[in-house]
PDB file of C-alpha atoms in Angstrom:
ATOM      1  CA  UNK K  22       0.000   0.000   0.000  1.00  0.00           C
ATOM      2  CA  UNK K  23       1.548   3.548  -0.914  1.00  0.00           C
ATOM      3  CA  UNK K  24       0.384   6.831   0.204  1.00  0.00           C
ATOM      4  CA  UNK K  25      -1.129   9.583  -1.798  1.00  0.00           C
ATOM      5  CA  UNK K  26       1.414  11.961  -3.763  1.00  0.00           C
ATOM      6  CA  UNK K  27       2.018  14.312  -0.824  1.00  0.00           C
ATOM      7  CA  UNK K  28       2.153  11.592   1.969  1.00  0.00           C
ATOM      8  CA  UNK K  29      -1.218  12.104   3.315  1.00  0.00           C
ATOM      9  CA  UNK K  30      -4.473  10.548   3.261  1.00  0.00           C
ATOM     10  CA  UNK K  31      -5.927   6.911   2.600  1.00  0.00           C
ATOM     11  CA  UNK K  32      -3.719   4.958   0.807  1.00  0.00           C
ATOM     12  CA  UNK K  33      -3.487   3.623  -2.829  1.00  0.00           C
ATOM     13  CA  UNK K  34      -3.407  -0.272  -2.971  1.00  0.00           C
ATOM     14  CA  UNK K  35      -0.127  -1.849  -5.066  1.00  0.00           C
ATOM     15  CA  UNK K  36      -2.347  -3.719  -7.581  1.00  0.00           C
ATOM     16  CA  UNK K  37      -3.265  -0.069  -8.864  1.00  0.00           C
ATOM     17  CA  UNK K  38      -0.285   0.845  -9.368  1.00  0.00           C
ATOM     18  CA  UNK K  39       0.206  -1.987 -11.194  1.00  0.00           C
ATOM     19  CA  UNK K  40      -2.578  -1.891 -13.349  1.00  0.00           C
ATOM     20  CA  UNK K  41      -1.187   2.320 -14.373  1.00  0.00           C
ATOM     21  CA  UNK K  42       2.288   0.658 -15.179  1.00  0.00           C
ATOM     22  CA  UNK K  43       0.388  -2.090 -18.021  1.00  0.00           C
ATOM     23  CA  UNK K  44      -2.205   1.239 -18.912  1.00  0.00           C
ATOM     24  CA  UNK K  45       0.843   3.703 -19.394  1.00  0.00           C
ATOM     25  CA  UNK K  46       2.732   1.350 -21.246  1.00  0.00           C
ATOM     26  CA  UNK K  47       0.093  -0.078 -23.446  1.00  0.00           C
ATOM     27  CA  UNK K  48      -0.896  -3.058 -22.340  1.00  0.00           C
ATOM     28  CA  UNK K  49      -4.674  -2.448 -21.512  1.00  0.00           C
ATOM     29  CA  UNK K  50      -6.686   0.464 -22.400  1.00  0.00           C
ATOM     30  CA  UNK K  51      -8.121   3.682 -20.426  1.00  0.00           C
ATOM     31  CA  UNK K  52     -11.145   1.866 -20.182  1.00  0.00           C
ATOM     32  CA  UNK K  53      -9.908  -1.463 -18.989  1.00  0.00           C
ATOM     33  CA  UNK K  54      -7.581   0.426 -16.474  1.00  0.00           C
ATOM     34  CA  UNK K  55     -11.179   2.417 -15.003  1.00  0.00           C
ATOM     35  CA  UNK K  56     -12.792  -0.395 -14.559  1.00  0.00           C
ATOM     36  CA  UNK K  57     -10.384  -2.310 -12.693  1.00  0.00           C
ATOM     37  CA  UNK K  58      -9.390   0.742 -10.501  1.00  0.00           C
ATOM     38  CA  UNK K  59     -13.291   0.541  -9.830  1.00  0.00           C
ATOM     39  CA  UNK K  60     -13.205  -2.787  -8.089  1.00  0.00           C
ATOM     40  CA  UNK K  61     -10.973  -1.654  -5.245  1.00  0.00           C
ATOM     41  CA  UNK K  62     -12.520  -0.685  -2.564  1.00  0.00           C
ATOM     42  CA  UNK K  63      -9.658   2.407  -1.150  1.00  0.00           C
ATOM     43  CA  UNK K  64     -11.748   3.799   2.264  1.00  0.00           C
ATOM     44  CA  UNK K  65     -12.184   7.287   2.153  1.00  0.00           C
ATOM     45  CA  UNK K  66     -11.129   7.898  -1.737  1.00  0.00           C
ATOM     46  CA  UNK K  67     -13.532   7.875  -4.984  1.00  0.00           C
ATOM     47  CA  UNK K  68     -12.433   6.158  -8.457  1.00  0.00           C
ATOM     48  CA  UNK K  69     -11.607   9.538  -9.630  1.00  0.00           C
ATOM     49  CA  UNK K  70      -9.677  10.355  -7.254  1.00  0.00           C
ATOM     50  CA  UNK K  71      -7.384   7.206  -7.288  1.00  0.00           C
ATOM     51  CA  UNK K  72      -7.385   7.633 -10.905  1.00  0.00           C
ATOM     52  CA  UNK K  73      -6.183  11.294 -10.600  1.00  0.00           C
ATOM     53  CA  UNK K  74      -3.874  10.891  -8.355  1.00  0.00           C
ATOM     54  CA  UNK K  75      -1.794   7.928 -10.504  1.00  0.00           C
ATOM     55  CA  UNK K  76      -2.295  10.288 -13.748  1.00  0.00           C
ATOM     56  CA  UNK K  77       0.203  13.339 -14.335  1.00  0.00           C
ATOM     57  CA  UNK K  78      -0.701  16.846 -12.783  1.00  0.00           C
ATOM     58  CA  UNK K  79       2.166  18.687 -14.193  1.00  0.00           C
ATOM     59  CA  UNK K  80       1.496  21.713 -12.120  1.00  0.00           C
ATOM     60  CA  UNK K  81       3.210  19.396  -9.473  1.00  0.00           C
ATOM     61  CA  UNK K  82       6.574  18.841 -11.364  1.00  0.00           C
ATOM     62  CA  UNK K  83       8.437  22.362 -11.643  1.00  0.00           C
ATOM     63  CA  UNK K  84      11.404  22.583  -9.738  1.00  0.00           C
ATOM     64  CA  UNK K  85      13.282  25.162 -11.537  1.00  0.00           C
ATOM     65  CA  UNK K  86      11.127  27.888 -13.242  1.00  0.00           C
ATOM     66  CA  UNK K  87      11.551  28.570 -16.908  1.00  0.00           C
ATOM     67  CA  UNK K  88      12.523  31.678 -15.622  1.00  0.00           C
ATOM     68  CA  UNK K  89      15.083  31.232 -13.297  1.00  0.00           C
ATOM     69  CA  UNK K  90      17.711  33.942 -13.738  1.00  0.00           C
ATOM     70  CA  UNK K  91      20.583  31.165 -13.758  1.00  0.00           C
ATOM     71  CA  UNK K  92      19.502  29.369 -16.916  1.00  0.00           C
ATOM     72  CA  UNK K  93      18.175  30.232 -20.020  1.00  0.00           C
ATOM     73  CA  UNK K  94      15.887  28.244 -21.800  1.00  0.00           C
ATOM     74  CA  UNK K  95      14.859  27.957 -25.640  1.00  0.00           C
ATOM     75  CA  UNK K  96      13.508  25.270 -28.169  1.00  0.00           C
ATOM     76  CA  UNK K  97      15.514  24.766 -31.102  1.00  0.00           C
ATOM     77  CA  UNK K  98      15.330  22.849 -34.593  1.00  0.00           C
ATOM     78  CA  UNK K  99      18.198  20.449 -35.708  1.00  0.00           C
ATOM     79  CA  UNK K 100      19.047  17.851 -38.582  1.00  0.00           C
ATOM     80  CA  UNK K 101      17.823  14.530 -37.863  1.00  0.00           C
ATOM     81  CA  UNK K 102      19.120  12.723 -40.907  1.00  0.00           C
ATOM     82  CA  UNK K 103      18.725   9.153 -39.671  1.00  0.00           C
ATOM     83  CA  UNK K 104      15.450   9.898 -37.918  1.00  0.00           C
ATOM     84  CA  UNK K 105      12.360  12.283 -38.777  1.00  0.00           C
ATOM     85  CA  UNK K 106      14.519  14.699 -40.761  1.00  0.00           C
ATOM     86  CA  UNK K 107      14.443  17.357 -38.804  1.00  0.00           C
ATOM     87  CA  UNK K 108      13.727  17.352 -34.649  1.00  0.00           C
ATOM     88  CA  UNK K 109      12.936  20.208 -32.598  1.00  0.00           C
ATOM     89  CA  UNK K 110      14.191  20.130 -28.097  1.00  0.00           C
ATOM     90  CA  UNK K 111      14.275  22.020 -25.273  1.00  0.00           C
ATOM     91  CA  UNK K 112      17.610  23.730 -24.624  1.00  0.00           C
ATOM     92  CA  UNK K 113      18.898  25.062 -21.392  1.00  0.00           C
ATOM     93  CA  UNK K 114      22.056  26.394 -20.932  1.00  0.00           C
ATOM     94  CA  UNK K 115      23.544  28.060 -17.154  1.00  0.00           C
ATOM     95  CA  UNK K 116      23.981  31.473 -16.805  1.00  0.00           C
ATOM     96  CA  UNK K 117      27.711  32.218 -17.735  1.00  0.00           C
ATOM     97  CA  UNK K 118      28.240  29.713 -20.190  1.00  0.00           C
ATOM     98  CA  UNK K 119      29.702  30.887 -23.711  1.00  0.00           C
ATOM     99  CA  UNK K 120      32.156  29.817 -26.295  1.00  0.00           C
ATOM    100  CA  UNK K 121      34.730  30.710 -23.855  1.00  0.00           C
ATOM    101  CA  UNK K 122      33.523  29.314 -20.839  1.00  0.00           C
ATOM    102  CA  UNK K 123      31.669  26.187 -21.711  1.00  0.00           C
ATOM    103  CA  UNK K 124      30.224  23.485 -19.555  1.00  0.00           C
ATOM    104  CA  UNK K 125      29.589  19.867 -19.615  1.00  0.00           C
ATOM    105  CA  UNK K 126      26.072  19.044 -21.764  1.00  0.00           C
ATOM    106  CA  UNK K 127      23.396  16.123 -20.372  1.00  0.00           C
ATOM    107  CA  UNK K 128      20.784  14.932 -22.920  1.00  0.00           C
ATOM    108  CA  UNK K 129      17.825  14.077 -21.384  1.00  0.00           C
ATOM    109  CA  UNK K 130      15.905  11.566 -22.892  1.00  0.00           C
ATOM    110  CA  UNK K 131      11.704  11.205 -22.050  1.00  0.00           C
ATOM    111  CA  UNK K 132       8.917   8.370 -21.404  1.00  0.00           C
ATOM    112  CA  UNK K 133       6.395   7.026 -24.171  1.00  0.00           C
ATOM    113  CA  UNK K 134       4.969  10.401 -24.308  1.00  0.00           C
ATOM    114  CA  UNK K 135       6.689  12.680 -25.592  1.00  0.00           C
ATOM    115  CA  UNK K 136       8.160  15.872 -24.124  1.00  0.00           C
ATOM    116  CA  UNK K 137       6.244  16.829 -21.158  1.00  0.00           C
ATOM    117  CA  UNK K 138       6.504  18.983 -18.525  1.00  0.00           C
ATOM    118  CA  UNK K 139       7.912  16.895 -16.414  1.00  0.00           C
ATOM    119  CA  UNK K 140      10.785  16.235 -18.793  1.00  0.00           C
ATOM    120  CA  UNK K 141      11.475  19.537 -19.257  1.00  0.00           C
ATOM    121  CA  UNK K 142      11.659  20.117 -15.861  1.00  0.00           C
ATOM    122  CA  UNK K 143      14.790  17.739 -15.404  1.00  0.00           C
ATOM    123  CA  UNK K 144      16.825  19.702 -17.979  1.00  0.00           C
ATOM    124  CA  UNK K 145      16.193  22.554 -15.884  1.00  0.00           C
ATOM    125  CA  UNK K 146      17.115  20.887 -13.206  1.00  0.00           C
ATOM    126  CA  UNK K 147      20.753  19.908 -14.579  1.00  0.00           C
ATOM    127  CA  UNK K 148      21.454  23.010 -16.166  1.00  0.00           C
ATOM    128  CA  UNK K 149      20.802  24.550 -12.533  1.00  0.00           C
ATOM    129  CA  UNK K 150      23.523  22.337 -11.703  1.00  0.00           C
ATOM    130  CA  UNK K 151      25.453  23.419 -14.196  1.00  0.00           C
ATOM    131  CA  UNK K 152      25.035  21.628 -17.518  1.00  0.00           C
ATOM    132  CA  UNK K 153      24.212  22.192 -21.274  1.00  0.00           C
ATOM    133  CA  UNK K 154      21.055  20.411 -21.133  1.00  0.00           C
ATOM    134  CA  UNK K 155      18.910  19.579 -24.182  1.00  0.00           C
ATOM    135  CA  UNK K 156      15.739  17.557 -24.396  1.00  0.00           C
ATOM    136  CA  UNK K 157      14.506  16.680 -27.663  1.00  0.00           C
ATOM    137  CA  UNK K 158      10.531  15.702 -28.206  1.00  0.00           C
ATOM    138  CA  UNK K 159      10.338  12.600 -30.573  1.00  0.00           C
ATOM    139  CA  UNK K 160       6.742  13.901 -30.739  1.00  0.00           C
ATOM    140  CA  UNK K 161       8.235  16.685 -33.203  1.00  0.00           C
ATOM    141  CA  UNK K 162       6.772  14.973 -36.525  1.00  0.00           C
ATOM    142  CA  UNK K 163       3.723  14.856 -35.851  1.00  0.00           C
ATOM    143  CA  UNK K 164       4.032  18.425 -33.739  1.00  0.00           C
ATOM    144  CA  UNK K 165       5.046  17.920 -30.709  1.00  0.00           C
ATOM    145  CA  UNK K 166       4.143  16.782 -27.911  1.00  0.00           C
ATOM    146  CA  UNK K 167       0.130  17.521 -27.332  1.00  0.00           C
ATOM    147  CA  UNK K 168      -0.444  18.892 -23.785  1.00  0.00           C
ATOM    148  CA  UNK K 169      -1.277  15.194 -22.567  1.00  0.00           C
ATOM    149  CA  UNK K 170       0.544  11.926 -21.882  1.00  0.00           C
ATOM    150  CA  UNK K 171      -2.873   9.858 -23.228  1.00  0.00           C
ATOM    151  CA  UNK K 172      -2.780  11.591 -26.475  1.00  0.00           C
ATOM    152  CA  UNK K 173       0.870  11.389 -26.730  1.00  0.00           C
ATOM    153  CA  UNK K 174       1.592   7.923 -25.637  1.00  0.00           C
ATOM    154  CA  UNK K 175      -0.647   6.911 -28.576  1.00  0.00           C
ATOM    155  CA  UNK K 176       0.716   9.579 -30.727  1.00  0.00           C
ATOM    156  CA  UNK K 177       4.638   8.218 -29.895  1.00  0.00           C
ATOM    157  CA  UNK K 178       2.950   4.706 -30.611  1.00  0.00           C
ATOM    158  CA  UNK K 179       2.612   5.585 -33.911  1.00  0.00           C
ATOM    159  CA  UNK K 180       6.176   6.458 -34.682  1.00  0.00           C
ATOM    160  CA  UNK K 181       9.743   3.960 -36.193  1.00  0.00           C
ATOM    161  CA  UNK K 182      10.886   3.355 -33.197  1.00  0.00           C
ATOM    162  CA  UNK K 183      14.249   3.439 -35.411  1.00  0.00           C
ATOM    163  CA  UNK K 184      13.658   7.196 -36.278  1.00  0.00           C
ATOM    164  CA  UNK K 185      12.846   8.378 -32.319  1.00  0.00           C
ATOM    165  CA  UNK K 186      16.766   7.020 -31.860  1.00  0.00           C
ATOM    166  CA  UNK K 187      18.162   8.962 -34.761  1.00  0.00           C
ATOM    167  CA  UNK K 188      16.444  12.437 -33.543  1.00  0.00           C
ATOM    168  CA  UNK K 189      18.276  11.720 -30.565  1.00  0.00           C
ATOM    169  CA  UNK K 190      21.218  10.668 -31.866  1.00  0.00           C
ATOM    170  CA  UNK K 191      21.338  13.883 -34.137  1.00  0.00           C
ATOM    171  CA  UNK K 192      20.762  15.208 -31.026  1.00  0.00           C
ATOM    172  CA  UNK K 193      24.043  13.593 -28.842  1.00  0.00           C
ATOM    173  CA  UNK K 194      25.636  15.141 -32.106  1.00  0.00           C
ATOM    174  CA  UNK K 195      24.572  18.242 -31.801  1.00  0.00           C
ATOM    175  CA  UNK K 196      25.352  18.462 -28.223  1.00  0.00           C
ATOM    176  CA  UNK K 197      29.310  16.952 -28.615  1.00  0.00           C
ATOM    177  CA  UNK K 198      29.898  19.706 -31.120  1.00  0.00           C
ATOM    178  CA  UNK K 199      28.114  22.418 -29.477  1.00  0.00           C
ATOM    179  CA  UNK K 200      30.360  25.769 -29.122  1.00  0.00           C
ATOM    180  CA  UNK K 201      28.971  25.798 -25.525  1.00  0.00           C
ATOM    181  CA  UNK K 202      29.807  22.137 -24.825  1.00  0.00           C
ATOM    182  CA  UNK K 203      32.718  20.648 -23.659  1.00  0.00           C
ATOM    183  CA  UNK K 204      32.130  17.835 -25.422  1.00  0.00           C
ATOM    184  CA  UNK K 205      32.120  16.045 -22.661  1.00  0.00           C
ATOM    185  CA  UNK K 206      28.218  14.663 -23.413  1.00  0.00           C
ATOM    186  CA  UNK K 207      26.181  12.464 -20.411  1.00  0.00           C
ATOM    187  CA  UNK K 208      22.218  11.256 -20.850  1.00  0.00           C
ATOM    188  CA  UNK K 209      19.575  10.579 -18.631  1.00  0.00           C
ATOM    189  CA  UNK K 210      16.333   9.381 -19.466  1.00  0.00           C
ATOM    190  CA  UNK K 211      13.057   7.922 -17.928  1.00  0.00           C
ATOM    191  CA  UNK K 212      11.536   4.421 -18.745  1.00  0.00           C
ATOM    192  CA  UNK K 213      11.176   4.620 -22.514  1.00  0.00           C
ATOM    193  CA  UNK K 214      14.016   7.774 -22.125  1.00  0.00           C
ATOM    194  CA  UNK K 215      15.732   4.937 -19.746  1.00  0.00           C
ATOM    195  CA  UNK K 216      15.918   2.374 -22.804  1.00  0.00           C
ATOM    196  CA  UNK K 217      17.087   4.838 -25.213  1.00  0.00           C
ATOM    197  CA  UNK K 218      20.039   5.758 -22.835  1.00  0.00           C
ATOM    198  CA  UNK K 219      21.490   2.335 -22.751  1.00  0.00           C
ATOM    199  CA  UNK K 220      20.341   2.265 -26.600  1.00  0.00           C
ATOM    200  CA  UNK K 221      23.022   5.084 -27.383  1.00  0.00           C
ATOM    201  CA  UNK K 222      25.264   4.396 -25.059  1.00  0.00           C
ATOM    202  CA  UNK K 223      25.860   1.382 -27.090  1.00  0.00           C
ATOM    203  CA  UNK K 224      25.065   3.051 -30.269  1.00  0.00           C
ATOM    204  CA  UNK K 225      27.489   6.225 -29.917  1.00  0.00           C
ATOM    205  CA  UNK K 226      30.519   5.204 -27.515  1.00  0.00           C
ATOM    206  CA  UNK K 227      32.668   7.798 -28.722  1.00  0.00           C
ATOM    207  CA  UNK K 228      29.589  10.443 -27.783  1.00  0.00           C
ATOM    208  CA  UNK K 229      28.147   9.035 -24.837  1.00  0.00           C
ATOM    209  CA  UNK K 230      30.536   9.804 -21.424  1.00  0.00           C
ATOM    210  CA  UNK K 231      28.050   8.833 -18.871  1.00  0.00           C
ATOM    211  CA  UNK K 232      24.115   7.318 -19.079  1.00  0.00           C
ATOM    212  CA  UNK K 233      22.338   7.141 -16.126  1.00  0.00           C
ATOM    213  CA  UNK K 234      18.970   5.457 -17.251  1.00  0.00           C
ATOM    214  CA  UNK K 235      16.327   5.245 -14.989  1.00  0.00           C
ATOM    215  CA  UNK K 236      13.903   2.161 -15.201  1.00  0.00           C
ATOM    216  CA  UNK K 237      15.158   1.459 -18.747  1.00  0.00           C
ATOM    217  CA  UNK K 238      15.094  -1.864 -20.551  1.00  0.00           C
ATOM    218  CA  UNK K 239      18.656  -3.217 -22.292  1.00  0.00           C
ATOM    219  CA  UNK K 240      19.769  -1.738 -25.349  1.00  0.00           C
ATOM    220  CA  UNK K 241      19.438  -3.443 -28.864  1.00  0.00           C
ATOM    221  CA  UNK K 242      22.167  -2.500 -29.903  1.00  0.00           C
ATOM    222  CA  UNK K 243      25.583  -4.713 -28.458  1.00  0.00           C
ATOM    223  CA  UNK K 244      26.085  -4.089 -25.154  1.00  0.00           C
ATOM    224  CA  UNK K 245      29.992  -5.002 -25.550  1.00  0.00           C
ATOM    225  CA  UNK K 246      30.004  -1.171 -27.202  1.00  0.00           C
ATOM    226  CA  UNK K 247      28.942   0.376 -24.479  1.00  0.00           C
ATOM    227  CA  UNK K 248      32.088   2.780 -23.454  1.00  0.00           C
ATOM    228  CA  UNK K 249      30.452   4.877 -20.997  1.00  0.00           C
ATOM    229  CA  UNK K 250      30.146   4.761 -17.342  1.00  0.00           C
ATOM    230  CA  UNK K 251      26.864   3.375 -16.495  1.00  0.00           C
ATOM    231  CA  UNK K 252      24.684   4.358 -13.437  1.00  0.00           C
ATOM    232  CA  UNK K 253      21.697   2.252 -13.443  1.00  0.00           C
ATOM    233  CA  UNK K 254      18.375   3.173 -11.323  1.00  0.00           C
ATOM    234  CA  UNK K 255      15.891   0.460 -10.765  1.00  0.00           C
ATOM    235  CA  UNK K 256      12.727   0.816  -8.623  1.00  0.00           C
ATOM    236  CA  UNK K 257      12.052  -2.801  -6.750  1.00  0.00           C
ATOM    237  CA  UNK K 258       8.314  -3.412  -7.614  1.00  0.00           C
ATOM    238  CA  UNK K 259       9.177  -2.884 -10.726  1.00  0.00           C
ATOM    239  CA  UNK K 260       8.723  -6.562 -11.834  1.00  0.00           C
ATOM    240  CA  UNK K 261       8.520  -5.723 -15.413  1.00  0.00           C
ATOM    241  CA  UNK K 262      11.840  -4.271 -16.299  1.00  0.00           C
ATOM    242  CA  UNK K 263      13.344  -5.476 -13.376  1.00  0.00           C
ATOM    243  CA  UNK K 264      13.475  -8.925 -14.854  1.00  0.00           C
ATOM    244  CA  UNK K 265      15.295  -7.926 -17.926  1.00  0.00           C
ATOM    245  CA  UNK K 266      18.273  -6.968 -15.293  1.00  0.00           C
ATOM    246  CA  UNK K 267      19.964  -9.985 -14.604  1.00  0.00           C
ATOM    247  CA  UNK K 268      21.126 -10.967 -18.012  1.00  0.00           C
ATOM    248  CA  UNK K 269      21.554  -7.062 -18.899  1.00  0.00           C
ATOM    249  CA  UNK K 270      23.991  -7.175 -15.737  1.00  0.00           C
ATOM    250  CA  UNK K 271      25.807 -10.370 -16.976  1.00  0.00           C
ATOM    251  CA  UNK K 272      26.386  -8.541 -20.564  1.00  0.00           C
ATOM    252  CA  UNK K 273      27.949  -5.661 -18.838  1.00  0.00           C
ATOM    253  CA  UNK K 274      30.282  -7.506 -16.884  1.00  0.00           C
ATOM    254  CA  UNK K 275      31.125  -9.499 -19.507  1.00  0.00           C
ATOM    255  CA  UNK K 276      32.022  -6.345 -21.559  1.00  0.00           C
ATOM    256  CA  UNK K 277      33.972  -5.161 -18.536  1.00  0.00           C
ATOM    257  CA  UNK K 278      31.430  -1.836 -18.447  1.00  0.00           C
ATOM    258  CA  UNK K 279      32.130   0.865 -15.634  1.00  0.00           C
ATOM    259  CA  UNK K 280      28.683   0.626 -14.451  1.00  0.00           C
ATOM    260  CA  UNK K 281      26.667   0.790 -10.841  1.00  0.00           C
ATOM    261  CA  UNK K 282      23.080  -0.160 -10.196  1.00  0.00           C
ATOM    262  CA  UNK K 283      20.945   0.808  -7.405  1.00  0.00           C
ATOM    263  CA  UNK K 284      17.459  -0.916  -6.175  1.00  0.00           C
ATOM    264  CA  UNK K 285      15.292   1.618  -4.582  1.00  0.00           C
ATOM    265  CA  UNK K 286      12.951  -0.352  -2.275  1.00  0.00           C
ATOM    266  CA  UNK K 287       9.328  -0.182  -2.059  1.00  0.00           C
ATOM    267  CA  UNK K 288       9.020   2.305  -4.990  1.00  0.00           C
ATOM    268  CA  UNK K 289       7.322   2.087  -8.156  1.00  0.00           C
ATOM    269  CA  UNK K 290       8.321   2.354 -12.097  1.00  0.00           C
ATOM    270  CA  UNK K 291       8.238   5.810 -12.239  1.00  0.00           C
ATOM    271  CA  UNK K 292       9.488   6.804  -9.047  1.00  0.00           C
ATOM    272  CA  UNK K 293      11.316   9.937  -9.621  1.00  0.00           C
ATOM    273  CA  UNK K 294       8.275  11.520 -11.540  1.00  0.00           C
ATOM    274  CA  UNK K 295       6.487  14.024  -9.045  1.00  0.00           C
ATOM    275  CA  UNK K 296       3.574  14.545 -10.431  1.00  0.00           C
ATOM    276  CA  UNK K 297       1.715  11.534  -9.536  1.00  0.00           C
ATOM    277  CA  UNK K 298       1.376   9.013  -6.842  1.00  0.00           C
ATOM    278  CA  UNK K 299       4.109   7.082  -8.293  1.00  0.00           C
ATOM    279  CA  UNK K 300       6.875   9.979  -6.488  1.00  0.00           C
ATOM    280  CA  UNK K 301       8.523   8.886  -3.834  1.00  0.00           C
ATOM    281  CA  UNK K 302      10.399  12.134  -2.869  1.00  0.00           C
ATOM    282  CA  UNK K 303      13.410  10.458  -0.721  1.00  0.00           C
ATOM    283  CA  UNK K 304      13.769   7.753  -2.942  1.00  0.00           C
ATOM    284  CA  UNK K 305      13.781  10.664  -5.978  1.00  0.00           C
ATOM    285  CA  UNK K 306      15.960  12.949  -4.134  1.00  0.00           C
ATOM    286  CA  UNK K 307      18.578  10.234  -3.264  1.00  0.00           C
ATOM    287  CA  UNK K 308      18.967   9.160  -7.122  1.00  0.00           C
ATOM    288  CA  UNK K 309      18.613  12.651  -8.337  1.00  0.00           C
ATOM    289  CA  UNK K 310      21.511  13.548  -6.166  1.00  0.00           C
ATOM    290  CA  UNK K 311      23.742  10.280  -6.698  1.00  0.00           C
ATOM    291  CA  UNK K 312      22.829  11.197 -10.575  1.00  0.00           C
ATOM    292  CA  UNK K 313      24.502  14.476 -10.068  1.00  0.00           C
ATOM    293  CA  UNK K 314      27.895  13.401  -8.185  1.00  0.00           C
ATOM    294  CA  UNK K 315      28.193  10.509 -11.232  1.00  0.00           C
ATOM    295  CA  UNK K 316      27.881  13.153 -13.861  1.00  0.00           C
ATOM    296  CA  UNK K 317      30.203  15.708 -11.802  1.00  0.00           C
ATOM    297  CA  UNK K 318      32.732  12.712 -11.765  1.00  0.00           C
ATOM    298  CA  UNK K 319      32.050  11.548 -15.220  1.00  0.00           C
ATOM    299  CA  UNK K 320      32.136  14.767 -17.209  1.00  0.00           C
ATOM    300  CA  UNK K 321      33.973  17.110 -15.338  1.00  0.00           C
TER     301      UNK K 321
END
């Protein structure tokens, strides 16, 4: 049993957080997800408000303001040539940086969904901390990402999986060769964002410096590529991609891969997303911050 989103209250039962994890990755519909949300009986808290307190309120995830006088923060368009052509992300630099004074860069990588708040929020975060962040949408084709995560999961459904990794490989690109870049170039991404940073750190060793995926399944691509330091961030009910680790774990050490994994217990996929249920803030806070030393020692 978990608590609500901001630790008070009755308490939401496991087996509905369960049954968000199969709805927000596909595996049953809205519908079917309702109706089974409508057979628990959770004292003192309605259907909708179970079912609004496992969906995203974004007004819950900021952070950083877009306006915080020590970043700045733009979109910008870039070449995509192996994926949609052209992709469009979220760019946030530090105060300070320039051609002269450059900093570290962190591509952030996001769920099924596209870029959402949420997301966007996280490159804020890291360039607060001092890094070129950039977030691109694969959601860009079909213009961007739509203002919700129901409409976007199915709109990200639609898309070559194949393409969504070269936008963000153009994107790892654009971020090694960026005046304001070191070239020093880390990623971090978030379940589907998790998958595609093991995907490029074994598709771009010579880009990728550090991946820190959270809750992300093993790459496609061969594992004995992977060049990068790898911080790996698991949540332990997790069953689903948790069972892809052992044999992902066995590949790395067979490749001899600088990596560490931590097990966060009694926290859900989708742990370090505040703006539903799913947040656990110490569990967030403590891989947010161990996130932050790895990059610091990685890229620095």
């Amino acid at each position: 049993m978990t608590e609500n989103v901001d630790g008070t209250g009755p308490k939401i039962p496991q087996q509905a957080f369960d049954w968000y994890d199969e709805y927000a990755h596909g595996d049953i519909d809205r519908r079917t997800f309702l109706k089974r949300l409508g057979t628990l009986g959770v004292a003192g808290l309605s259907l909708s408000a179970v079912a609004g307190a496992l969906i995203p309120n974004y007004a819950l995830a900021e952070q950083v303001s877009f306006n915080d006088p020590d970043i700045k923060a733009s979109y910008i368009e870039f070449d995509a040539p192996d994926g949609h052509g052209r992709a469009r992300g979220y760019l946030v630099v530090p105060a300070g940086v320039s051609a002269e004074k450059p900093a570290p860069a962190v591509l952030v990588a996001h769920e099924n969904r596209g870029l959402n708040p949420y997301v966007e929020d996280v490159a804020r975060r890291l360039a607060k901390a001092g890094y070129v962040a950039l977030a691109p949408d694969a959601l860009f084709s079909l213009g961007g990402y739509p203002g919700n995560d129901d409409e976007g999961r199915a709109m990200q459904k639609t898309l070559d999986g194949g393409k969504i990794e070269g936008d963000f490989v153009a994107a790892a690109k654009l971020l090694k060769a960026h005046e304001l870049s070191t070239g020093k170039v880390g990623m971090v991404g978030f379940c589907f964002g998790g998958y595609l940073s093991n995907q490029l750190a074994a598709l771009l060793p010579d880009t990728i410096v550090a991946a820190a995926p959270y809750y992300g399944t093993p790459p496609k691509a061969d594992i004995a590529n992977i060049k990068a330091a790898m911080q790996l961030h698991f949540a332990a009910l997790d069953e689903r991609v948790n069972g892809y680790w052992p044999d992902y774990e066995k590949a790395l050490k067979a490749a001899n891969t600088d990596y560490e994994a931590f097990v966060y217990p009694d926290v859900n996929h989708g742990f370090h997303n505040d703006s539903t249920a799913r947040y656990d803030e110490a569990r967030a806070e403590q891989a947010w911050q161990r996130t932050l030393e790895f990059f610091k020692a990685q890229l620095s």
